[in-house]
Amino acid sequence: LASESQDKAEAQRAMRRLERAARALQAQLDERDAAVQRAADDAARAADKTSRLKQQLDAIEEAERAARVARKRAERECDEARDRVSRLEKDNEKLRARLDAQRTTPVF
């Protein structure tokens, strides 16, 4: 009877040790699952941020292209305006020369 009682007590102690070990393993699994979830959340946030940054980069590149086109148009218009000014200055010089020639030519 004493031996049986000792065996029963030993079995209960062994059962408690196994339960503690099982709880410890479950806690480790829970920690690992939480770490995996945090990593997945971090990866999702990083993917979202990457997507937003790519959209911003695309918008910046489009704005840069539009600015480049506008600059070229402005340069072309400036060149055309310079050409017009140059032609008008030449025409003006010719007209002044004709006017001066008419003033110095005696009228008969």
mmCIF file with all atom_site columns, C-alpha atoms in Angstrom:
data_model
loop_
_atom_site.group_PDB
_atom_site.id
_atom_site.type_symbol
_atom_site.label_atom_id
_atom_site.label_alt_id
_atom_site.label_comp_id
_atom_site.label_asym_id
_atom_site.label_entity_id
_atom_site.label_seq_id
_atom_site.pdbx_PDB_ins_code
_atom_site.Cartn_x
_atom_site.Cartn_y
_atom_site.Cartn_z
_atom_site.occupancy
_atom_site.B_iso_or_equiv
_atom_site.pdbx_formal_charge
_atom_site.auth_seq_id
_atom_site.auth_comp_id
_atom_site.auth_asym_id
_atom_site.auth_atom_id
_atom_site.pdbx_PDB_model_num
ATOM 1   C CA . LEU A 1 1   ? 0.000  0.000   0.000    1.00 0.00 ? 1   LEU A CA 1
ATOM 2   C CA . ALA A 1 2   ? 2.834  2.388   0.869    1.00 0.00 ? 2   ALA A CA 1
ATOM 3   C CA . SER A 1 3   ? 4.602  1.435   -2.312   1.00 0.00 ? 3   SER A CA 1
ATOM 4   C CA . GLU A 1 4   ? 1.445  2.023   -4.265   1.00 0.00 ? 4   GLU A CA 1
ATOM 5   C CA . SER A 1 5   ? 0.995  5.416   -2.615   1.00 0.00 ? 5   SER A CA 1
ATOM 6   C CA . GLN A 1 6   ? 4.605  6.324   -3.414   1.00 0.00 ? 6   GLN A CA 1
ATOM 7   C CA . ASP A 1 7   ? 4.137  5.252   -7.022   1.00 0.00 ? 7   ASP A CA 1
ATOM 8   C CA . LYS A 1 8   ? 0.987  7.349   -7.232   1.00 0.00 ? 8   LYS A CA 1
ATOM 9   C CA . ALA A 1 9   ? 2.769  10.380  -5.729   1.00 0.00 ? 9   ALA A CA 1
ATOM 10  C CA . GLU A 1 10  ? 5.719  9.890   -8.089   1.00 0.00 ? 10  GLU A CA 1
ATOM 11  C CA . ALA A 1 11  ? 3.320  9.633   -11.037  1.00 0.00 ? 11  ALA A CA 1
ATOM 12  C CA . GLN A 1 12  ? 1.589  12.860  -9.957   1.00 0.00 ? 12  GLN A CA 1
ATOM 13  C CA . ARG A 1 13  ? 4.966  14.645  -9.659   1.00 0.00 ? 13  ARG A CA 1
ATOM 14  C CA . ALA A 1 14  ? 5.952  13.367  -13.074  1.00 0.00 ? 14  ALA A CA 1
ATOM 15  C CA . MET A 1 15  ? 2.596  14.514  -14.458  1.00 0.00 ? 15  MET A CA 1
ATOM 16  C CA . ARG A 1 16  ? 3.089  17.996  -12.964  1.00 0.00 ? 16  ARG A CA 1
ATOM 17  C CA . ARG A 1 17  ? 6.620  18.165  -14.434  1.00 0.00 ? 17  ARG A CA 1
ATOM 18  C CA . LEU A 1 18  ? 5.236  17.157  -17.837  1.00 0.00 ? 18  LEU A CA 1
ATOM 19  C CA . GLU A 1 19  ? 2.437  19.725  -17.557  1.00 0.00 ? 19  GLU A CA 1
ATOM 20  C CA . ARG A 1 20  ? 4.994  22.452  -16.657  1.00 0.00 ? 20  ARG A CA 1
ATOM 21  C CA . ALA A 1 21  ? 7.160  21.393  -19.580  1.00 0.00 ? 21  ALA A CA 1
ATOM 22  C CA . ALA A 1 22  ? 4.100  21.403  -21.869  1.00 0.00 ? 22  ALA A CA 1
ATOM 23  C CA . ARG A 1 23  ? 3.143  24.908  -20.643  1.00 0.00 ? 23  ARG A CA 1
ATOM 24  C CA . ALA A 1 24  ? 6.717  26.112  -21.192  1.00 0.00 ? 24  ALA A CA 1
ATOM 25  C CA . LEU A 1 25  ? 6.722  24.682  -24.710  1.00 0.00 ? 25  LEU A CA 1
ATOM 26  C CA . GLN A 1 26  ? 3.313  26.239  -25.395  1.00 0.00 ? 26  GLN A CA 1
ATOM 27  C CA . ALA A 1 27  ? 4.622  29.594  -24.145  1.00 0.00 ? 27  ALA A CA 1
ATOM 28  C CA . GLN A 1 28  ? 7.606  29.259  -26.508  1.00 0.00 ? 28  GLN A CA 1
ATOM 29  C CA . LEU A 1 29  ? 5.258  28.433  -29.379  1.00 0.00 ? 29  LEU A CA 1
ATOM 30  C CA . ASP A 1 30  ? 3.070  31.434  -28.491  1.00 0.00 ? 30  ASP A CA 1
ATOM 31  C CA . GLU A 1 31  ? 6.155  33.704  -28.415  1.00 0.00 ? 31  GLU A CA 1
ATOM 32  C CA . ARG A 1 32  ? 7.322  32.323  -31.758  1.00 0.00 ? 32  ARG A CA 1
ATOM 33  C CA . ASP A 1 33  ? 3.861  32.829  -33.278  1.00 0.00 ? 33  ASP A CA 1
ATOM 34  C CA . ALA A 1 34  ? 3.815  36.399  -31.959  1.00 0.00 ? 34  ALA A CA 1
ATOM 35  C CA . ALA A 1 35  ? 7.287  37.022  -33.432  1.00 0.00 ? 35  ALA A CA 1
ATOM 36  C CA . VAL A 1 36  ? 6.153  35.606  -36.776  1.00 0.00 ? 36  VAL A CA 1
ATOM 37  C CA . GLN A 1 37  ? 3.070  37.844  -36.689  1.00 0.00 ? 37  GLN A CA 1
ATOM 38  C CA . ARG A 1 38  ? 5.205  40.909  -35.849  1.00 0.00 ? 38  ARG A CA 1
ATOM 39  C CA . ALA A 1 39  ? 7.532  40.060  -38.725  1.00 0.00 ? 39  ALA A CA 1
ATOM 40  C CA . ALA A 1 40  ? 4.556  39.664  -41.072  1.00 0.00 ? 40  ALA A CA 1
ATOM 41  C CA . ASP A 1 41  ? 3.139  42.999  -39.876  1.00 0.00 ? 41  ASP A CA 1
ATOM 42  C CA . ASP A 1 42  ? 6.541  44.661  -40.362  1.00 0.00 ? 42  ASP A CA 1
ATOM 43  C CA . ALA A 1 43  ? 6.790  43.184  -43.852  1.00 0.00 ? 43  ALA A CA 1
ATOM 44  C CA . ALA A 1 44  ? 3.289  44.434  -44.723  1.00 0.00 ? 44  ALA A CA 1
ATOM 45  C CA . ARG A 1 45  ? 4.110  47.927  -43.433  1.00 0.00 ? 45  ARG A CA 1
ATOM 46  C CA . ALA A 1 46  ? 7.365  47.909  -45.402  1.00 0.00 ? 46  ALA A CA 1
ATOM 47  C CA . ALA A 1 47  ? 5.512  46.828  -48.552  1.00 0.00 ? 47  ALA A CA 1
ATOM 48  C CA . ASP A 1 48  ? 2.937  49.611  -48.040  1.00 0.00 ? 48  ASP A CA 1
ATOM 49  C CA . LYS A 1 49  ? 5.694  52.173  -47.499  1.00 0.00 ? 49  LYS A CA 1
ATOM 50  C CA . THR A 1 50  ? 7.540  50.920  -50.580  1.00 0.00 ? 50  THR A CA 1
ATOM 51  C CA . SER A 1 51  ? 4.354  51.246  -52.610  1.00 0.00 ? 51  SER A CA 1
ATOM 52  C CA . ARG A 1 52  ? 3.743  54.803  -51.355  1.00 0.00 ? 52  ARG A CA 1
ATOM 53  C CA . LEU A 1 53  ? 7.347  55.791  -52.046  1.00 0.00 ? 53  LEU A CA 1
ATOM 54  C CA . LYS A 1 54  ? 7.131  54.330  -55.552  1.00 0.00 ? 54  LYS A CA 1
ATOM 55  C CA . GLN A 1 55  ? 3.963  56.326  -56.207  1.00 0.00 ? 55  GLN A CA 1
ATOM 56  C CA . GLN A 1 56  ? 5.698  59.476  -54.934  1.00 0.00 ? 56  GLN A CA 1
ATOM 57  C CA . LEU A 1 57  ? 8.707  58.749  -57.116  1.00 0.00 ? 57  LEU A CA 1
ATOM 58  C CA . ASP A 1 58  ? 6.459  58.228  -60.145  1.00 0.00 ? 58  ASP A CA 1
ATOM 59  C CA . ALA A 1 59  ? 4.720  61.550  -59.433  1.00 0.00 ? 59  ALA A CA 1
ATOM 60  C CA . ILE A 1 60  ? 8.053  63.329  -59.039  1.00 0.00 ? 60  ILE A CA 1
ATOM 61  C CA . GLU A 1 61  ? 9.377  61.827  -62.269  1.00 0.00 ? 61  GLU A CA 1
ATOM 62  C CA . GLU A 1 62  ? 6.199  62.887  -64.110  1.00 0.00 ? 62  GLU A CA 1
ATOM 63  C CA . ALA A 1 63  ? 6.507  66.417  -62.711  1.00 0.00 ? 63  ALA A CA 1
ATOM 64  C CA . GLU A 1 64  ? 10.148 66.455  -63.786  1.00 0.00 ? 64  GLU A CA 1
ATOM 65  C CA . ARG A 1 65  ? 9.190  65.390  -67.319  1.00 0.00 ? 65  ARG A CA 1
ATOM 66  C CA . ALA A 1 66  ? 6.506  68.090  -67.460  1.00 0.00 ? 66  ALA A CA 1
ATOM 67  C CA . ALA A 1 67  ? 8.986  70.697  -66.197  1.00 0.00 ? 67  ALA A CA 1
ATOM 68  C CA . ARG A 1 68  ? 11.529 69.600  -68.805  1.00 0.00 ? 68  ARG A CA 1
ATOM 69  C CA . VAL A 1 69  ? 8.914  69.957  -71.572  1.00 0.00 ? 69  VAL A CA 1
ATOM 70  C CA . ALA A 1 70  ? 7.859  73.365  -70.244  1.00 0.00 ? 70  ALA A CA 1
ATOM 71  C CA . ARG A 1 71  ? 11.492 74.500  -70.073  1.00 0.00 ? 71  ARG A CA 1
ATOM 72  C CA . LYS A 1 72  ? 12.116 73.410  -73.666  1.00 0.00 ? 72  LYS A CA 1
ATOM 73  C CA . ARG A 1 73  ? 8.963  75.205  -74.793  1.00 0.00 ? 73  ARG A CA 1
ATOM 74  C CA . ALA A 1 74  ? 10.018 78.354  -72.932  1.00 0.00 ? 74  ALA A CA 1
ATOM 75  C CA . GLU A 1 75  ? 13.525 78.156  -74.433  1.00 0.00 ? 75  GLU A CA 1
ATOM 76  C CA . ARG A 1 76  ? 12.036 77.747  -77.916  1.00 0.00 ? 76  ARG A CA 1
ATOM 77  C CA . GLU A 1 77  ? 9.684  80.700  -77.381  1.00 0.00 ? 77  GLU A CA 1
ATOM 78  C CA . CYS A 1 78  ? 12.598 82.771  -76.056  1.00 0.00 ? 78  CYS A CA 1
ATOM 79  C CA . ASP A 1 79  ? 14.707 81.896  -79.109  1.00 0.00 ? 79  ASP A CA 1
ATOM 80  C CA . GLU A 1 80  ? 11.796 82.820  -81.393  1.00 0.00 ? 80  GLU A CA 1
ATOM 81  C CA . ALA A 1 81  ? 11.341 86.112  -79.535  1.00 0.00 ? 81  ALA A CA 1
ATOM 82  C CA . ARG A 1 82  ? 15.067 86.874  -79.867  1.00 0.00 ? 82  ARG A CA 1
ATOM 83  C CA . ASP A 1 83  ? 14.867 86.148  -83.591  1.00 0.00 ? 83  ASP A CA 1
ATOM 84  C CA . ARG A 1 84  ? 11.850 88.462  -83.934  1.00 0.00 ? 84  ARG A CA 1
ATOM 85  C CA . VAL A 1 85  ? 13.630 91.194  -81.974  1.00 0.00 ? 85  VAL A CA 1
ATOM 86  C CA . SER A 1 86  ? 16.714 90.789  -84.145  1.00 0.00 ? 86  SER A CA 1
ATOM 87  C CA . ARG A 1 87  ? 14.632 90.990  -87.347  1.00 0.00 ? 87  ARG A CA 1
ATOM 88  C CA . LEU A 1 88  ? 12.728 94.025  -86.039  1.00 0.00 ? 88  LEU A CA 1
ATOM 89  C CA . GLU A 1 89  ? 15.970 95.749  -85.068  1.00 0.00 ? 89  GLU A CA 1
ATOM 90  C CA . LYS A 1 90  ? 17.360 95.136  -88.572  1.00 0.00 ? 90  LYS A CA 1
ATOM 91  C CA . ASP A 1 91  ? 14.135 96.388  -90.132  1.00 0.00 ? 91  ASP A CA 1
ATOM 92  C CA . ASN A 1 92  ? 14.247 99.416  -87.865  1.00 0.00 ? 92  ASN A CA 1
ATOM 93  C CA . GLU A 1 93  ? 17.865 100.136 -88.858  1.00 0.00 ? 93  GLU A CA 1
ATOM 94  C CA . LYS A 1 94  ? 16.939 99.878  -92.555  1.00 0.00 ? 94  LYS A CA 1
ATOM 95  C CA . LEU A 1 95  ? 13.998 102.228 -92.088  1.00 0.00 ? 95  LEU A CA 1
ATOM 96  C CA . ARG A 1 96  ? 16.148 104.717 -90.192  1.00 0.00 ? 96  ARG A CA 1
ATOM 97  C CA . ALA A 1 97  ? 18.755 104.551 -92.929  1.00 0.00 ? 97  ALA A CA 1
ATOM 98  C CA . ARG A 1 98  ? 16.072 105.213 -95.574  1.00 0.00 ? 98  ARG A CA 1
ATOM 99  C CA . LEU A 1 99  ? 14.675 108.046 -93.498  1.00 0.00 ? 99  LEU A CA 1
ATOM 100 C CA . ASP A 1 100 ? 18.122 109.542 -93.031  1.00 0.00 ? 100 ASP A CA 1
ATOM 101 C CA . ALA A 1 101 ? 18.768 109.152 -96.759  1.00 0.00 ? 101 ALA A CA 1
ATOM 102 C CA . GLN A 1 102 ? 15.503 110.925 -97.572  1.00 0.00 ? 102 GLN A CA 1
ATOM 103 C CA . ARG A 1 103 ? 16.334 113.762 -95.204  1.00 0.00 ? 103 ARG A CA 1
ATOM 104 C CA . THR A 1 104 ? 19.754 114.310 -96.693  1.00 0.00 ? 104 THR A CA 1
ATOM 105 C CA . THR A 1 105 ? 18.598 114.000 -100.289 1.00 0.00 ? 105 THR A CA 1
ATOM 106 C CA . PRO A 1 106 ? 17.515 117.350 -101.685 1.00 0.00 ? 106 PRO A CA 1
ATOM 107 C CA . VAL A 1 107 ? 13.977 117.448 -102.956 1.00 0.00 ? 107 VAL A CA 1
ATOM 108 C CA . PHE A 1 108 ? 13.646 119.004 -106.469 1.00 0.00 ? 108 PHE A CA 1
#
